[in-house]
Short mmCIF file of N, CA and C in Angstrom, two decimals:
data_model
loop_
_atom_site.label_atom_id
_atom_site.label_comp_id
_atom_site.label_asym_id
_atom_site.label_seq_id
_atom_site.Cartn_x
_atom_site.Cartn_y
_atom_site.Cartn_z
N MET D 1 134.17 103.46 85.42
CA MET D 1 134.51 102.33 84.59
C MET D 1 134.89 101.15 85.47
N ALA D 2 134.46 99.98 85.07
CA ALA D 2 134.71 98.78 85.87
C ALA D 2 136.16 98.33 85.75
N ASN D 3 136.62 97.65 86.79
CA ASN D 3 137.96 97.07 86.78
C ASN D 3 137.94 95.59 86.43
N ILE D 4 136.78 94.98 86.56
CA ILE D 4 136.65 93.54 86.34
C ILE D 4 136.51 93.26 84.85
N LYS D 5 137.26 92.29 84.36
CA LYS D 5 137.32 92.00 82.93
C LYS D 5 135.96 91.61 82.37
N SER D 6 135.24 90.76 83.09
CA SER D 6 133.94 90.31 82.59
C SER D 6 132.94 91.46 82.52
N GLN D 7 133.04 92.39 83.47
CA GLN D 7 132.14 93.54 83.45
C GLN D 7 132.47 94.50 82.30
N LYS D 8 133.75 94.60 81.97
CA LYS D 8 134.15 95.42 80.82
C LYS D 8 133.56 94.84 79.53
N LYS D 9 133.62 93.51 79.40
CA LYS D 9 133.03 92.84 78.24
C LYS D 9 131.52 93.06 78.21
N ARG D 10 130.91 92.95 79.37
CA ARG D 10 129.45 93.11 79.47
C ARG D 10 129.06 94.53 79.07
N ASN D 11 129.86 95.52 79.47
CA ASN D 11 129.59 96.90 79.10
C ASN D 11 129.61 97.07 77.59
N LEU D 12 130.54 96.39 76.92
CA LEU D 12 130.63 96.47 75.46
C LEU D 12 129.38 95.87 74.81
N THR D 13 128.96 94.71 75.29
CA THR D 13 127.77 94.08 74.69
C THR D 13 126.51 94.87 75.00
N ASN D 14 126.45 95.46 76.19
CA ASN D 14 125.30 96.31 76.53
C ASN D 14 125.21 97.51 75.60
N GLU D 15 126.34 98.10 75.29
CA GLU D 15 126.35 99.26 74.40
C GLU D 15 125.91 98.87 72.99
N LYS D 16 126.38 97.71 72.51
CA LYS D 16 125.94 97.24 71.19
C LYS D 16 124.44 97.02 71.16
N ALA D 17 123.93 96.40 72.21
CA ALA D 17 122.49 96.13 72.29
C ALA D 17 121.70 97.43 72.34
N ARG D 18 122.21 98.40 73.11
CA ARG D 18 121.52 99.69 73.23
C ARG D 18 121.43 100.37 71.87
N GLN D 19 122.53 100.36 71.14
CA GLN D 19 122.53 100.99 69.82
C GLN D 19 121.60 100.26 68.85
N ARG D 20 121.60 98.93 68.91
CA ARG D 20 120.72 98.14 68.06
C ARG D 20 119.26 98.44 68.38
N ASN D 21 118.93 98.51 69.69
CA ASN D 21 117.56 98.80 70.10
C ASN D 21 117.13 100.19 69.67
N ASN D 22 118.03 101.17 69.80
CA ASN D 22 117.70 102.53 69.39
C ASN D 22 117.45 102.60 67.89
N ALA D 23 118.24 101.88 67.11
CA ALA D 23 118.03 101.87 65.66
C ALA D 23 116.69 101.24 65.32
N PHE D 24 116.37 100.17 66.01
CA PHE D 24 115.10 99.47 65.75
C PHE D 24 113.92 100.37 66.12
N LYS D 25 114.02 101.06 67.26
CA LYS D 25 112.95 101.96 67.69
C LYS D 25 112.77 103.10 66.69
N SER D 26 113.88 103.61 66.18
CA SER D 26 113.82 104.68 65.19
C SER D 26 113.12 104.19 63.92
N GLU D 27 113.43 102.97 63.52
CA GLU D 27 112.80 102.39 62.34
C GLU D 27 111.30 102.21 62.57
N LEU D 28 110.92 101.81 63.78
CA LEU D 28 109.49 101.68 64.11
C LEU D 28 108.78 103.01 63.97
N LYS D 29 109.40 104.06 64.49
CA LYS D 29 108.79 105.39 64.40
C LYS D 29 108.61 105.80 62.94
N SER D 30 109.60 105.50 62.11
CA SER D 30 109.51 105.85 60.70
C SER D 30 108.39 105.10 60.01
N VAL D 31 108.24 103.83 60.33
CA VAL D 31 107.20 103.01 59.70
C VAL D 31 105.81 103.49 60.13
N ILE D 32 105.67 103.83 61.40
CA ILE D 32 104.38 104.33 61.89
C ILE D 32 104.09 105.70 61.28
N ARG D 33 105.12 106.51 61.11
CA ARG D 33 104.94 107.82 60.48
C ARG D 33 104.47 107.64 59.04
N THR D 34 104.97 106.61 58.35
CA THR D 34 104.53 106.32 56.98
C THR D 34 103.04 106.02 56.94
N VAL D 35 102.57 105.24 57.92
CA VAL D 35 101.14 104.94 58.00
C VAL D 35 100.35 106.22 58.21
N ASN D 36 100.82 107.05 59.13
CA ASN D 36 100.09 108.29 59.45
C ASN D 36 100.05 109.25 58.27
N THR D 37 101.13 109.34 57.50
CA THR D 37 101.11 110.23 56.34
C THR D 37 100.18 109.70 55.26
N ALA D 38 100.13 108.37 55.10
CA ALA D 38 99.21 107.78 54.12
C ALA D 38 97.76 108.04 54.53
N VAL D 39 97.49 107.97 55.83
CA VAL D 39 96.14 108.24 56.32
C VAL D 39 95.81 109.72 56.13
N ALA D 40 96.78 110.59 56.40
CA ALA D 40 96.56 112.03 56.26
C ALA D 40 96.26 112.40 54.81
N SER D 41 96.90 111.71 53.87
CA SER D 41 96.65 111.99 52.46
C SER D 41 95.48 111.17 51.92
N SER D 42 94.81 110.43 52.81
CA SER D 42 93.64 109.58 52.51
C SER D 42 93.91 108.64 51.33
N ASP D 43 95.08 108.03 51.35
CA ASP D 43 95.46 107.04 50.35
C ASP D 43 95.29 105.66 50.97
N LYS D 44 94.14 105.04 50.69
CA LYS D 44 93.76 103.78 51.34
C LYS D 44 94.76 102.65 51.04
N GLU D 45 95.14 102.49 49.78
CA GLU D 45 96.03 101.38 49.42
C GLU D 45 97.40 101.50 50.09
N ALA D 46 97.96 102.69 50.05
CA ALA D 46 99.26 102.91 50.69
C ALA D 46 99.17 102.71 52.19
N ALA D 47 98.06 103.15 52.77
CA ALA D 47 97.87 103.01 54.22
C ALA D 47 97.79 101.54 54.62
N VAL D 48 97.08 100.74 53.81
CA VAL D 48 96.93 99.31 54.14
C VAL D 48 98.27 98.59 54.04
N THR D 49 99.04 98.88 52.99
CA THR D 49 100.35 98.22 52.86
C THR D 49 101.30 98.68 53.95
N ALA D 50 101.26 99.97 54.29
CA ALA D 50 102.11 100.49 55.36
C ALA D 50 101.70 99.90 56.70
N LEU D 51 100.41 99.69 56.89
CA LEU D 51 99.92 99.09 58.13
C LEU D 51 100.43 97.66 58.28
N ALA D 52 100.43 96.89 57.19
CA ALA D 52 100.93 95.52 57.24
C ALA D 52 102.41 95.50 57.59
N THR D 53 103.17 96.40 56.98
CA THR D 53 104.60 96.49 57.27
C THR D 53 104.83 96.88 58.73
N ALA D 54 104.07 97.86 59.20
CA ALA D 54 104.24 98.32 60.57
C ALA D 54 103.88 97.22 61.57
N SER D 55 102.84 96.48 61.30
CA SER D 55 102.44 95.39 62.20
C SER D 55 103.53 94.34 62.27
N ARG D 56 104.10 94.02 61.12
CA ARG D 56 105.18 93.03 61.08
C ARG D 56 106.39 93.52 61.88
N LYS D 57 106.74 94.78 61.70
CA LYS D 57 107.90 95.33 62.41
C LYS D 57 107.66 95.38 63.92
N LEU D 58 106.42 95.75 64.32
CA LEU D 58 106.10 95.80 65.74
C LEU D 58 106.18 94.41 66.38
N ASP D 59 105.66 93.41 65.66
CA ASP D 59 105.74 92.04 66.18
C ASP D 59 107.19 91.58 66.30
N LYS D 60 108.01 91.96 65.33
CA LYS D 60 109.42 91.60 65.36
C LYS D 60 110.12 92.28 66.54
N ALA D 61 109.75 93.53 66.83
CA ALA D 61 110.35 94.25 67.95
C ALA D 61 110.00 93.57 69.27
N VAL D 62 108.78 93.06 69.38
CA VAL D 62 108.37 92.35 70.59
C VAL D 62 109.18 91.07 70.75
N SER D 63 109.34 90.33 69.65
CA SER D 63 110.06 89.06 69.72
C SER D 63 111.53 89.27 70.05
N LYS D 64 112.08 90.40 69.64
CA LYS D 64 113.48 90.71 69.94
C LYS D 64 113.66 91.34 71.32
N GLY D 65 112.55 91.69 71.97
CA GLY D 65 112.62 92.29 73.30
C GLY D 65 112.92 93.77 73.28
N VAL D 66 112.69 94.43 72.16
CA VAL D 66 112.98 95.86 72.06
C VAL D 66 111.87 96.67 72.74
N ILE D 67 110.62 96.27 72.53
CA ILE D 67 109.49 96.92 73.19
C ILE D 67 108.62 95.86 73.85
N HIS D 68 107.76 96.30 74.75
CA HIS D 68 106.87 95.38 75.45
C HIS D 68 105.69 95.02 74.56
N GLN D 69 105.13 93.85 74.82
CA GLN D 69 104.03 93.33 74.01
C GLN D 69 102.83 94.27 74.03
N ASN D 70 102.51 94.82 75.19
CA ASN D 70 101.35 95.72 75.30
C ASN D 70 101.59 97.02 74.55
N ASN D 71 102.81 97.49 74.55
CA ASN D 71 103.17 98.71 73.81
C ASN D 71 102.92 98.49 72.32
N ALA D 72 103.35 97.35 71.81
CA ALA D 72 103.15 97.04 70.40
C ALA D 72 101.66 96.91 70.09
N ALA D 73 100.93 96.27 70.98
CA ALA D 73 99.49 96.09 70.77
C ALA D 73 98.77 97.43 70.72
N ASN D 74 99.17 98.35 71.61
CA ASN D 74 98.54 99.68 71.63
C ASN D 74 98.85 100.44 70.35
N ARG D 75 100.08 100.36 69.89
CA ARG D 75 100.46 101.08 68.66
C ARG D 75 99.75 100.50 67.45
N LYS D 76 99.69 99.16 67.36
CA LYS D 76 99.00 98.52 66.24
C LYS D 76 97.52 98.88 66.24
N SER D 77 96.92 98.89 67.41
CA SER D 77 95.51 99.23 67.53
C SER D 77 95.25 100.67 67.07
N ALA D 78 96.10 101.57 67.49
CA ALA D 78 95.92 102.99 67.14
C ALA D 78 96.03 103.22 65.64
N ILE D 79 97.06 102.63 65.01
CA ILE D 79 97.21 102.88 63.58
C ILE D 79 96.16 102.13 62.76
N SER D 80 95.72 100.96 63.24
CA SER D 80 94.70 100.24 62.49
C SER D 80 93.35 100.94 62.57
N LYS D 81 93.09 101.60 63.68
CA LYS D 81 91.85 102.41 63.80
C LYS D 81 91.85 103.52 62.77
N LYS D 82 93.00 104.17 62.63
CA LYS D 82 93.11 105.27 61.67
C LYS D 82 92.91 104.77 60.24
N VAL D 83 93.51 103.62 59.92
CA VAL D 83 93.40 103.07 58.56
C VAL D 83 91.98 102.61 58.29
N ASN D 84 91.34 101.97 59.28
CA ASN D 84 89.97 101.49 59.08
C ASN D 84 88.97 102.62 58.97
N ALA D 85 89.32 103.79 59.50
CA ALA D 85 88.42 104.95 59.43
C ALA D 85 88.37 105.53 58.01
N LEU D 86 89.34 105.17 57.16
CA LEU D 86 89.36 105.69 55.78
C LEU D 86 88.20 105.13 54.98
#
């Protein structure tokens, strides 16, 4: 544990950011899982709406700095391929 006051404050903000990022990543996984289950059940309408939601969430994660831009692009590409294959 740090002795310096500013570092103690920084540790607190880092922990808040870590928890926020983990929650956001968990939400991303859930949204992508929704797309995959819609594709597995071959429900085109649900898959398209879930894909739009997932794309929006992935873009938001990039803008917030939670994931890298290329990571989001790869995930969006993978799920859109699955949806377009329906």
